Coordinates of C-alpha atoms in Angstrom, one line a residue:
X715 CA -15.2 -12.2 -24.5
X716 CA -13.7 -9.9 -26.8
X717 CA -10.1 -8.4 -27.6
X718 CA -11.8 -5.2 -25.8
X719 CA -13.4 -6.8 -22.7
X720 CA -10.3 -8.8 -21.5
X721 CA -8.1 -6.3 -19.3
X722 CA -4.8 -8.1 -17.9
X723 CA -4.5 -7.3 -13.8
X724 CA -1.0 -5.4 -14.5
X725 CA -2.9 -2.6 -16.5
X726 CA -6.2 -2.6 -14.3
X727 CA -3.3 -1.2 -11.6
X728 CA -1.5 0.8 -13.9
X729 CA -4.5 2.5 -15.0
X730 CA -6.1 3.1 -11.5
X731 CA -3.1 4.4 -10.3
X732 CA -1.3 2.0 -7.9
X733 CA 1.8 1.8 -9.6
X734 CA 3.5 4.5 -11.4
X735 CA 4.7 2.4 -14.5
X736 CA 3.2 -0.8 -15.9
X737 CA 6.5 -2.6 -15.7
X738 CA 6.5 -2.0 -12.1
X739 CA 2.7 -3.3 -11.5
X740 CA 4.3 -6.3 -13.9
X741 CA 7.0 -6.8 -11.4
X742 CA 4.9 -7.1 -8.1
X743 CA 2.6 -9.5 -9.8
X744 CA 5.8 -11.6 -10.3
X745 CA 7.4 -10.7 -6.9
X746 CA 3.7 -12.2 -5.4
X747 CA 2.8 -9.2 -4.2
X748 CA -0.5 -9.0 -5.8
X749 CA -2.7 -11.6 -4.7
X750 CA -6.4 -12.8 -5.8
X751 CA -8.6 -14.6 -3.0
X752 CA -5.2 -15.7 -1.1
X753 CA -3.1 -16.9 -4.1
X754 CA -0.3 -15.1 -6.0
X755 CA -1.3 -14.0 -9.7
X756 CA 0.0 -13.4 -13.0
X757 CA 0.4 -10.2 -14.5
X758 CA -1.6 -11.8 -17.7
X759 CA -4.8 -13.0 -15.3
X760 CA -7.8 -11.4 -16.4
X761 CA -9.4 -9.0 -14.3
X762 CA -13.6 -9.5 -13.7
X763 CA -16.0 -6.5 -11.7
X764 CA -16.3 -7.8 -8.3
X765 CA -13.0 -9.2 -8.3
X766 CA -10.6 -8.4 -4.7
X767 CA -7.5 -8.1 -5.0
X768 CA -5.2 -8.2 -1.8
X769 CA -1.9 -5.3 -3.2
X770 CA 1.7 -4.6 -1.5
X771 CA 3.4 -1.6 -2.1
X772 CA 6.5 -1.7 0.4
X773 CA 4.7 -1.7 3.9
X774 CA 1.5 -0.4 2.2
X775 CA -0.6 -3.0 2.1
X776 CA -4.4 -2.0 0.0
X777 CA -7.1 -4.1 -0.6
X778 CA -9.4 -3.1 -3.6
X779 CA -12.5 -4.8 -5.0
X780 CA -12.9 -4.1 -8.9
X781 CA -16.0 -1.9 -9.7
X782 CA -15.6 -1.1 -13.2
X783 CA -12.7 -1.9 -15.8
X784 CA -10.4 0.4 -16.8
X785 CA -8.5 0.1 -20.4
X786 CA -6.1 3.3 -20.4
X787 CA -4.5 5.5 -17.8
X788 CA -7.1 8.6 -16.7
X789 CA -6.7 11.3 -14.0
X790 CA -6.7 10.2 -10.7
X791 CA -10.1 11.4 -9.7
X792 CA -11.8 9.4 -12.4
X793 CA -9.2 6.2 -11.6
X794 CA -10.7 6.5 -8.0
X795 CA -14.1 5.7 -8.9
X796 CA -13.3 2.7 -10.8
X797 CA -12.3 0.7 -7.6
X798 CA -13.2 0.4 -4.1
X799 CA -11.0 0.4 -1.4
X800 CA -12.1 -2.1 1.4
X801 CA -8.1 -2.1 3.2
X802 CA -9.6 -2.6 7.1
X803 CA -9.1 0.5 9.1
X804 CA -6.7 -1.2 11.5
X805 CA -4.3 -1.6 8.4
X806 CA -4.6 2.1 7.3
X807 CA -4.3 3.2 10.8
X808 CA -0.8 1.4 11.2
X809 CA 0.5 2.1 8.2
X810 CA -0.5 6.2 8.8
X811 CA 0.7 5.9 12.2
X812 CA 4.5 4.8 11.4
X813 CA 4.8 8.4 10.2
X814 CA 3.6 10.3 13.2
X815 CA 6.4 8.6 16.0
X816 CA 7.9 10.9 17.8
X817 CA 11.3 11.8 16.5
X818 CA 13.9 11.6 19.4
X819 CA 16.2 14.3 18.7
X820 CA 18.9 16.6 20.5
X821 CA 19.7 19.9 20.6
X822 CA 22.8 20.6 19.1
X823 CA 25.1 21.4 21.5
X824 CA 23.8 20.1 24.4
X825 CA 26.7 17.9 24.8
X826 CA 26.6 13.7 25.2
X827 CA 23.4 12.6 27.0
X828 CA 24.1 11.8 31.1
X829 CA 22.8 8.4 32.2
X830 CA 19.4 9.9 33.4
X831 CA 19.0 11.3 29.7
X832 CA 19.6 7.9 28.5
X833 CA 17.2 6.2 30.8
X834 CA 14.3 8.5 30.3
X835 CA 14.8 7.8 26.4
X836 CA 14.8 4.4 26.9
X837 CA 12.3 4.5 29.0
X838 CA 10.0 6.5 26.2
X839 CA 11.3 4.4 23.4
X840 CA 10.1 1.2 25.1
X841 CA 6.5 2.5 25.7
X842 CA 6.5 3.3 22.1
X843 CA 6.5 -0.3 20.8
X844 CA 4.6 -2.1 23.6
X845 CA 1.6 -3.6 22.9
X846 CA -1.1 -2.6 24.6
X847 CA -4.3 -5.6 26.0

């Protein structure tokens, strides 16, 4: 391979647009956070079309697959099309879901809560993180 055809994995993500800063794609790489086919990569390993890479950003997890390589930084509808993202729908779902809970919140005002306010939010906040069979 050429100088021109290697492309190091922290800026493949840099350039799609996963992380904001190439130090920071560096970083997870480091942290293990960026993983290829189960096991924790360097920020030097070489990135290869068909490639899947398994990425954590906080409780974002994403899974991409590499379609085409990408050298510099582009807009981000171009930086799309250079990547798939194959993150199963249960994992998207979750992670979308964490900000749609209902807020509990009280009028202001309305004094301390009596003991059948208290239940009832109990009551709502323990149906909210039940699992369901």
């Amino acid at each position: 391979m050429s100088e021109q055809e290697k492309l190091r994995i922290d800026k493949y993500l840099w350039a799609i647009r996963l992380f904001k800063t190439r130090s920071l794609a560096t970083e997870a790489c480091k942290a293990g956070r960026v993983k290829l086919k189960g096991q924790n990569i360097k920020a030097s390993a070489i990135v290869k079309p068909g490639d899947v890479y398994q990425v954590s950003k906080g409780i974002e997890k994403k899974v991409i697959e590499v379609v085409e390589l990408l050298y510099n930084r582009v807009e981000s509808k171009i930086a799309v099309t250079k990547y798939k993202d194959i993150t199963p729908v249960e994992e998207t779902h979750a992670f979308k879901s964490m900000f749609h809970a209902p807020a509990l919140k009280r009028d202001r005002g309305a004094g301390r809560p009596t003991k059948k306010d208290r239940r009832e939010t109990d009551d709502l906040i323990g149906g909210m993180f039940e699992k369901e069979d």
